[in-house]
Short mmCIF file of C-alpha atoms and ligand atoms in Angstrom, two decimals:
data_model
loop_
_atom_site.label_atom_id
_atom_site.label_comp_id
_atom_site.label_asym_id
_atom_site.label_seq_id
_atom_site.Cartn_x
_atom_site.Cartn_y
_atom_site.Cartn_z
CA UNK B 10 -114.20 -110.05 -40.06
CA UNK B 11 -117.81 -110.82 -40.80
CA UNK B 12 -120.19 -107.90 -41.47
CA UNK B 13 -122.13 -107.05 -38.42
CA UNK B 14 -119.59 -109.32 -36.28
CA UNK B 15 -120.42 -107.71 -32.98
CA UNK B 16 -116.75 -108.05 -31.52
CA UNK B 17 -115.00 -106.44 -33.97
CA UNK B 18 -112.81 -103.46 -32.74
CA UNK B 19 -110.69 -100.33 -33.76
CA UNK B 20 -107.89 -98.53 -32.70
CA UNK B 21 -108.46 -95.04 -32.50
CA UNK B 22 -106.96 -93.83 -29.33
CA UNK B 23 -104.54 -95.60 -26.61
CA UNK B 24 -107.57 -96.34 -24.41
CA UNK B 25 -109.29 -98.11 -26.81
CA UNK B 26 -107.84 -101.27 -25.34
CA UNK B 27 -107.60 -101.83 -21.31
CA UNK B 28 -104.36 -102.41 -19.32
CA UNK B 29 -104.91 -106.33 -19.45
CA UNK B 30 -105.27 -106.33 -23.14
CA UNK B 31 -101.82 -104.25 -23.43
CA UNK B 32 -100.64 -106.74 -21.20
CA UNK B 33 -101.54 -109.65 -23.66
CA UNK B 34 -100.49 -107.69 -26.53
CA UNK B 35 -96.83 -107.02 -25.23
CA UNK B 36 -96.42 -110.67 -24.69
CA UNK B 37 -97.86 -111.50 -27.44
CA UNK B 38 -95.05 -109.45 -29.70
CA UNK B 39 -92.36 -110.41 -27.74
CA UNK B 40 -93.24 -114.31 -29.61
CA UNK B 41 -94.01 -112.88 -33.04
CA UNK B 42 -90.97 -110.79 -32.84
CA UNK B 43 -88.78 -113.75 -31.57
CA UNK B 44 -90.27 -116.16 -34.10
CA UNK B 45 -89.52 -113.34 -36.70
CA UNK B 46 -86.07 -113.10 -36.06
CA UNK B 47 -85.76 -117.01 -35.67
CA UNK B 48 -86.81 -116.89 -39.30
CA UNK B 49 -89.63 -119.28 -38.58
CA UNK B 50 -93.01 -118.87 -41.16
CA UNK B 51 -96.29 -117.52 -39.53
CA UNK B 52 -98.58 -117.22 -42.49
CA UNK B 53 -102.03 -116.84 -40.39
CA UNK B 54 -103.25 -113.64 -42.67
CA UNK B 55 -103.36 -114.95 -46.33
CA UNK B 56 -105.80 -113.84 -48.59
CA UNK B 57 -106.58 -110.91 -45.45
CA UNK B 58 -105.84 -107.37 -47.11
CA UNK B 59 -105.04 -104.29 -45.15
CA UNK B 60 -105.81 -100.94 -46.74
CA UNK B 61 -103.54 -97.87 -45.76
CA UNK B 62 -104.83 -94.33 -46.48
CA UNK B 63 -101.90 -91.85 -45.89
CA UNK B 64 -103.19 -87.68 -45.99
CA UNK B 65 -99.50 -87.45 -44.43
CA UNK B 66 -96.19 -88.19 -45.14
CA UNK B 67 -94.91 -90.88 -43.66
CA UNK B 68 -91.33 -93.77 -43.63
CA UNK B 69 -92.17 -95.46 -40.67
CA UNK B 70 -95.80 -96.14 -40.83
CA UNK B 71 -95.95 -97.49 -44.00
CA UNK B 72 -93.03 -99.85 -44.09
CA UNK B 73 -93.70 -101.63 -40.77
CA UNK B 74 -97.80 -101.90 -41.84
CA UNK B 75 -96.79 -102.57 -45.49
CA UNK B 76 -93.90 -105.24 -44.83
CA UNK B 77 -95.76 -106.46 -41.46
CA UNK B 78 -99.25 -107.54 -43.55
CA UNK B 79 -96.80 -109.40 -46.04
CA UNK B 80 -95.11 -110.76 -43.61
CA UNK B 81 -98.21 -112.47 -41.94
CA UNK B 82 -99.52 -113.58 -45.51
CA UNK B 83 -101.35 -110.84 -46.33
CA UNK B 84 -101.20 -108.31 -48.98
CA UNK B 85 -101.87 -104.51 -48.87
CA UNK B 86 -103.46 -101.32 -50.99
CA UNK B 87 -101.44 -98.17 -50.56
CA UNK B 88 -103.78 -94.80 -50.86
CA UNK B 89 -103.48 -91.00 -50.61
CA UNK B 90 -105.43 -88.13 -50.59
CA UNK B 91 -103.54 -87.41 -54.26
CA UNK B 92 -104.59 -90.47 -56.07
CA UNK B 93 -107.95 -91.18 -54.49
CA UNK B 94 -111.15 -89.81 -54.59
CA UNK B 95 -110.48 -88.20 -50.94
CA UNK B 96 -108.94 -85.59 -52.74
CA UNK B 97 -111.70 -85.15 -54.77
CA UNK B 98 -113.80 -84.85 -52.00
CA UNK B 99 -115.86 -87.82 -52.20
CA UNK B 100 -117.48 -88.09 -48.35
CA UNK B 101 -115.08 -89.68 -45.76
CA UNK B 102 -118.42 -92.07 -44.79
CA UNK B 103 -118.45 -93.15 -48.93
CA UNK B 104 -115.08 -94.16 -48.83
CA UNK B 105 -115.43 -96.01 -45.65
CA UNK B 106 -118.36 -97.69 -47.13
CA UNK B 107 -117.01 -99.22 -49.80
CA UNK B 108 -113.04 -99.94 -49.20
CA UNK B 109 -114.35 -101.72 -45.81
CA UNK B 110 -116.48 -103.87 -47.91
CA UNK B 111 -113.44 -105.16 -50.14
CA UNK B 112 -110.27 -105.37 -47.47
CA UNK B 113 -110.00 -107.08 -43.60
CA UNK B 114 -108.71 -103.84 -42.06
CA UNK B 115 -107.90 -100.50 -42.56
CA UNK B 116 -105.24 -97.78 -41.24
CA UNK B 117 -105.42 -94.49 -41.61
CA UNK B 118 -103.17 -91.42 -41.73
CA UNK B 119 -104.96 -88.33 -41.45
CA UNK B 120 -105.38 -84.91 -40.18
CA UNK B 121 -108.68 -84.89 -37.15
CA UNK B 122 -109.31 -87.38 -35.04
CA UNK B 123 -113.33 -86.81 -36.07
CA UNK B 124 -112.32 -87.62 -39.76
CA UNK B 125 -111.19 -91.72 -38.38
CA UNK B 126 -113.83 -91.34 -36.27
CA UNK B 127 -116.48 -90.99 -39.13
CA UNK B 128 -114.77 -93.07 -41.43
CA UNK B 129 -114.89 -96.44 -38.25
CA UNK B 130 -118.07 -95.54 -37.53
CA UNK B 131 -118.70 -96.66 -41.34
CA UNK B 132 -116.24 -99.50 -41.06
CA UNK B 133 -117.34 -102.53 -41.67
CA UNK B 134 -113.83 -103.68 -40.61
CA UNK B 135 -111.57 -102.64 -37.84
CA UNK B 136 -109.87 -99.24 -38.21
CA UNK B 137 -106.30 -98.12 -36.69
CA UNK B 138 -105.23 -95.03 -36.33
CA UNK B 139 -101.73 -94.67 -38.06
CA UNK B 140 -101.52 -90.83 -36.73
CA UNK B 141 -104.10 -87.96 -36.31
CA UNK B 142 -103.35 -84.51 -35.05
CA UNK B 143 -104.30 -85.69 -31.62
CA UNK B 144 -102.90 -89.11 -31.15
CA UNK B 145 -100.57 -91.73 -32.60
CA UNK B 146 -101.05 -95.26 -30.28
CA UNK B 147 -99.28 -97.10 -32.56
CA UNK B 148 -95.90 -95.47 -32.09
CA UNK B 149 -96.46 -95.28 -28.14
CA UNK B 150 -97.50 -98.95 -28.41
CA UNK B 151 -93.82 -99.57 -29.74
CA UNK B 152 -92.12 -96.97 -27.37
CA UNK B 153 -93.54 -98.96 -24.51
CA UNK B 154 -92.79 -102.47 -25.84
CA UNK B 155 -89.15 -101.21 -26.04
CA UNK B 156 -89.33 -99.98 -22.50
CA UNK B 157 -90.15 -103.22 -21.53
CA UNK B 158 -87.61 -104.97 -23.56
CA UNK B 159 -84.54 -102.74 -21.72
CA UNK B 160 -86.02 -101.99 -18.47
CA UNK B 161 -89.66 -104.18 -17.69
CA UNK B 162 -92.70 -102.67 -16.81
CA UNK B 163 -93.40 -98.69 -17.07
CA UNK B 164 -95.98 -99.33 -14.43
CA UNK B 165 -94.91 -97.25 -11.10
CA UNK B 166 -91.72 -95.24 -12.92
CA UNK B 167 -91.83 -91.76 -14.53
CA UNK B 168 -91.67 -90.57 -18.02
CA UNK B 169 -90.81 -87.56 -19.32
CA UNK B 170 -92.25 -85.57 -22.06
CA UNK B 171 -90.18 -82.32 -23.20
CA UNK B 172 -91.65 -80.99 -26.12
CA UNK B 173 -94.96 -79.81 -27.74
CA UNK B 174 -98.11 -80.60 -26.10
CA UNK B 175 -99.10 -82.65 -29.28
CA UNK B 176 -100.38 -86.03 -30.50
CA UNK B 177 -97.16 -87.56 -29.00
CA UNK B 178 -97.95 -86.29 -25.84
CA UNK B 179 -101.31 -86.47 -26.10
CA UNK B 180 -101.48 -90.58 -26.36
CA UNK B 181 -98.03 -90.88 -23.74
CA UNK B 182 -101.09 -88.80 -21.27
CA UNK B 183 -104.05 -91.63 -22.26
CA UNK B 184 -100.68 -94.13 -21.73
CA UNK B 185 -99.72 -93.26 -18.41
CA UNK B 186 -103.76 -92.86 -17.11
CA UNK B 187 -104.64 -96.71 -18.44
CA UNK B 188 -100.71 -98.40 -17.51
CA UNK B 189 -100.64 -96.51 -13.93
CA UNK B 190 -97.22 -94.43 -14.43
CA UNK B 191 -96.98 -90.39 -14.24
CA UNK B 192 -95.85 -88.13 -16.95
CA UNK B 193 -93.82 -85.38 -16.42
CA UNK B 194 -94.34 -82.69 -19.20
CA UNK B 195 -92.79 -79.48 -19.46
CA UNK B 196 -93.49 -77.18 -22.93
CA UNK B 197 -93.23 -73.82 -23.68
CA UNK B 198 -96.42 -71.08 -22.86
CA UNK B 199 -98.95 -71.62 -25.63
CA UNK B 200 -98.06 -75.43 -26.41
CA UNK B 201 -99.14 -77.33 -23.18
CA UNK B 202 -100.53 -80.46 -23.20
CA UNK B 203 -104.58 -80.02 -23.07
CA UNK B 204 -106.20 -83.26 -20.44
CA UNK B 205 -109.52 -82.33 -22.53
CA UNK B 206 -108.16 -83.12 -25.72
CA UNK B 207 -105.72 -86.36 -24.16
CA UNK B 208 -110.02 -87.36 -23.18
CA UNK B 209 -108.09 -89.09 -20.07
CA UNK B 210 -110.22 -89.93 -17.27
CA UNK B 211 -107.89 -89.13 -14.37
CA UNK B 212 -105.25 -86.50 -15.21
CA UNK B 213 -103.64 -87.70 -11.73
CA UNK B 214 -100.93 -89.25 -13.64
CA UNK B 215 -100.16 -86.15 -15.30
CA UNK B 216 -97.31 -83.56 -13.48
CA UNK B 217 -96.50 -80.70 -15.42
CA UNK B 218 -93.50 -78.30 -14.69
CA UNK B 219 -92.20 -75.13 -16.48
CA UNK B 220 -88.76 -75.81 -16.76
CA UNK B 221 -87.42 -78.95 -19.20
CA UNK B 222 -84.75 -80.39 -16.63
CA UNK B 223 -87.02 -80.43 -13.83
CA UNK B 224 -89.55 -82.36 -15.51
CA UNK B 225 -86.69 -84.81 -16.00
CA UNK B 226 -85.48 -85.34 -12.49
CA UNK B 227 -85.78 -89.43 -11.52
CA UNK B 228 -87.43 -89.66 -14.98
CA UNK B 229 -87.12 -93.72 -16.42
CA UNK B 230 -87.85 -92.24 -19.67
CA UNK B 231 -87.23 -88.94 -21.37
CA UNK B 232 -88.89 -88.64 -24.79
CA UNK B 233 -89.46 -85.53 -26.91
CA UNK B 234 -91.00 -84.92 -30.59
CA UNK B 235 -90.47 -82.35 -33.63
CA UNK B 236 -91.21 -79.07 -32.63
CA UNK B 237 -93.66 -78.32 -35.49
CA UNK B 238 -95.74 -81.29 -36.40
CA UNK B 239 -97.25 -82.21 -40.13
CA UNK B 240 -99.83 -79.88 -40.23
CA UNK B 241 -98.58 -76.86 -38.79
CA UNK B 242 -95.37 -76.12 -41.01
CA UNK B 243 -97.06 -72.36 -41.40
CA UNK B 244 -96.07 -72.16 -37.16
CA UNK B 245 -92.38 -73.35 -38.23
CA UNK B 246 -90.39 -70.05 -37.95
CA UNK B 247 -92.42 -68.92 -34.51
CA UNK B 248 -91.80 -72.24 -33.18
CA UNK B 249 -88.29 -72.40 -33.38
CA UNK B 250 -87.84 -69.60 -31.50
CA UNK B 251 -90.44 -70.52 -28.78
CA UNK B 252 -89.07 -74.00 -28.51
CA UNK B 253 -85.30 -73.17 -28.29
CA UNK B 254 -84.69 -74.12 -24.22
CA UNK B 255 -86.63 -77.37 -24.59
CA UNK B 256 -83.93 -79.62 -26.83
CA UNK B 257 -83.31 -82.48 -24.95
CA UNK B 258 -79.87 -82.79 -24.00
CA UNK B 259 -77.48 -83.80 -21.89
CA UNK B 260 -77.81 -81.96 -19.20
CA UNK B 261 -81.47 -83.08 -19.21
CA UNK B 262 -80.54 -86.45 -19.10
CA UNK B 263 -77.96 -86.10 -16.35
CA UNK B 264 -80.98 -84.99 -14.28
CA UNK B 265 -83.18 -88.22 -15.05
CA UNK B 266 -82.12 -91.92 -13.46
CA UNK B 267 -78.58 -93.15 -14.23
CA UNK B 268 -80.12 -95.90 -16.18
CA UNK B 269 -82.84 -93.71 -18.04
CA UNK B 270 -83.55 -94.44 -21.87
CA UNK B 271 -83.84 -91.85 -24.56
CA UNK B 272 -86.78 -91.87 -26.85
CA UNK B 273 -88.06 -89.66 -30.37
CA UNK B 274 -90.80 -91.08 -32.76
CA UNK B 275 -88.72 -89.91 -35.22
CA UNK B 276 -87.83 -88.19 -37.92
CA UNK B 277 -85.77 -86.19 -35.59
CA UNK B 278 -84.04 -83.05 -36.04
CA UNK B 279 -80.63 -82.86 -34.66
CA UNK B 280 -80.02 -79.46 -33.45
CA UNK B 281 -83.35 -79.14 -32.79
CA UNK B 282 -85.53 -80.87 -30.32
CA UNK B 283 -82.75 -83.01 -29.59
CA UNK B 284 -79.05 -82.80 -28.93
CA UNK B 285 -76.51 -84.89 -31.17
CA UNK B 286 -75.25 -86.54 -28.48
CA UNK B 287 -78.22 -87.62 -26.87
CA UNK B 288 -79.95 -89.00 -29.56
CA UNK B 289 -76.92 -90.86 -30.88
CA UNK B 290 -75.73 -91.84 -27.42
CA UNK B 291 -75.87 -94.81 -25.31
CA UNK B 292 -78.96 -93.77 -23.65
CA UNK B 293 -80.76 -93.42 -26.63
CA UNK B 294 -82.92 -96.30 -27.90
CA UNK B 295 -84.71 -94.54 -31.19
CA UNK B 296 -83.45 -97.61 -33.60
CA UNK B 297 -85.31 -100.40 -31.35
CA UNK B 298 -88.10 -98.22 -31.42
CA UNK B 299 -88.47 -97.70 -35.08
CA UNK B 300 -87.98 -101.29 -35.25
CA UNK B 301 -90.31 -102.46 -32.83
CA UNK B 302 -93.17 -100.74 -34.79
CA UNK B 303 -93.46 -103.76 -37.20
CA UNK B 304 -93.95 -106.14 -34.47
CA UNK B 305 -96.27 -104.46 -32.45
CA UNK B 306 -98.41 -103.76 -35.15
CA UNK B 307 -98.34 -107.20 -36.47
CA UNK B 308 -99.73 -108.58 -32.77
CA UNK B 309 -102.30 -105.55 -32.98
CA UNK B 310 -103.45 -106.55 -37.01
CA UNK B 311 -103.53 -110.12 -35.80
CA UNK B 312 -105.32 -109.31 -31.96
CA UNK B 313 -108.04 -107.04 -34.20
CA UNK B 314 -108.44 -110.29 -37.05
CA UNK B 315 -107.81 -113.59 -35.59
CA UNK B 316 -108.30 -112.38 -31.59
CA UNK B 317 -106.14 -113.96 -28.93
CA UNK B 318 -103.73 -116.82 -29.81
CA UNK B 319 -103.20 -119.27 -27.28
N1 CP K 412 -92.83 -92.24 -36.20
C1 CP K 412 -93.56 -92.26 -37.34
O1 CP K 412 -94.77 -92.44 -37.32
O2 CP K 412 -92.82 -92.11 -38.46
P1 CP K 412 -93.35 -91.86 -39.95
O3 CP K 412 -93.96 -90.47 -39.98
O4 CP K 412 -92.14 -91.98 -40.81
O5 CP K 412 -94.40 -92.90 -40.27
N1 NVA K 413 -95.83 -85.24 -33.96
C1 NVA K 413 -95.33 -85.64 -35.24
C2 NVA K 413 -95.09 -87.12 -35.25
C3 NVA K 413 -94.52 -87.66 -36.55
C4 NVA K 413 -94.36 -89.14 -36.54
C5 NVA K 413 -96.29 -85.23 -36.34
O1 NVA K 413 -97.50 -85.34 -36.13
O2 NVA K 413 -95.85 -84.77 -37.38
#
């Protein structure tokens, strides 16, 4: 991307991008992914560089980014707070400064939304948001691709959210408001899901109900999420106790559609937030999930590069 190239985007938030450019970007996986697996060479991002700064842990994120830019041609520079300046405390707007004058895009990893914010609006390349405390659209990108993949369009049908009101559900909230489905969340007093902080437009799509199984009667989809969330490990104790009725299990799922699917970002904590036998059963499509992270990220890197192919 040229400096001062006036259509260059990020992707901060789910509605960053409109329902017809989701629409384009779902196809548009569905051929890099079957071309992938076909074995077939699509080279389009050589001598393009990606730069990932992770302030988090993270397995998924940087494998699918990492092995997605190389992949596509590319190459990538692996950061973190540790062994950068950011620990140091050099200004988030310095750093964006200067890496965005030396790589074609950037994802970042990192605790508030305001941080990414500050560092794009210093970008001279397209940011993506690889997970803040309030959202994570690359991971509900995927969870909706593989939706698609089993069961076609979310548009019309019901998900489920059992959990804590966090990023997760935060960006499944922005999700349902731009695709036109309705989430059903149900969390424990003290971790609802806040419509100010989802910044969605029309909380119309959003149902909320106090008990987990009701929120997943006729639910297409149940998903849930860890109960504490990098960043607030300190809440750990306090929230196990708080979250104990809302594991998803089978009972849960029994109250859903016969057909519904099973999803978790992952890591997931058996025991936990989720029962064995739910995660590991036939409903349960965390593995195509994972997977499908790497693809949809490619068709976003190359959508936010090369724009639309075809
Ligand atoms: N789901 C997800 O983002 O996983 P990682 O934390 O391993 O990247
Ligand atoms: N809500 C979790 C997601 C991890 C991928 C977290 O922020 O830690």
């Amino acid at each position: 991307m040229k400096p001062g190239q006036s259509l260059m985007k990020h992707y901060l938030q789910f509605r960053d991008f409109r329902a017809e450019e989701y629409a384009y970007l779902f196809e548009r996986t569905a051929t890099i992914k079957r071309r992938f697996k076909n074995y077939e060479k699509y080279t389009p991002l050589s001598d393009r560089t990606l730069a990932m700064i992770f302030e988090k842990a993270s397995t998924r994120t940087r494998v699918s980014f990492e092995a997605g830019m190389y992949q596509m041609g590319g190459s990538v520079v692996h950061l973190t707070t540790g062994d950068s300046q950011l620990g140091r405390a050099e200004p988030i707007e310095d750093t964006a400064r200067v890496i965005s004058r030396m790589v074609d895009v950037v994802m970042i990893r990192t605790y508030e939304q305001t941080k990414l914010e500050r560092f794009a609006a210093h970008s001279r390349v397209p940011v993506i948001n690889g997970l803040t405390n309030e959202y994570h659209p690359c991971q509900v990108l995927a969870d909706i691709f593989t939706f698609i993949e089993h069961r076609g369009s979310l548009a019309g049908k019901v998900v489920a959210w059992v959990g804590d009101g966090n990023n997760m559900a935060n960006t499944w909230l922005q999700a349902a408001d731009v695709l036109g489905f309705t989430l059903h969340v149900s969390t424990p007093r003290g971790y609802e899901i806040d419509p100010a902080t989802a910044d969605v437009r029309d909380a119309g799509c959003l149902k909320v109900f106090r008990h987990p199984r009701d929120a997943c009667v006729g639910a297409h989809l149940v998903t849930t999420d860890v109960w504490t969330s990098m960043g607030w490990e300190a809440e750990n104790e306090a929230r196990l106790k708080a979250f104990a009725e809302w594991q998803v299990d089978r009972p849960m799922m029994a109250a859903a559609q016969p057909d519904a699917l099973f999803m978790h970002c992952l890591p997931a904590h058996r025991g936990e937030e989720v029962e064995a036998e739910v995660i590991d059963g036939p409903q349960s499509v965390v593995w195509d999930e994972a997977e499908n992270r790497l693809h949809v990220q490619k068709a976003l890197i190359e959508y936010l590069l090369l724009g639309r192919i075809g």
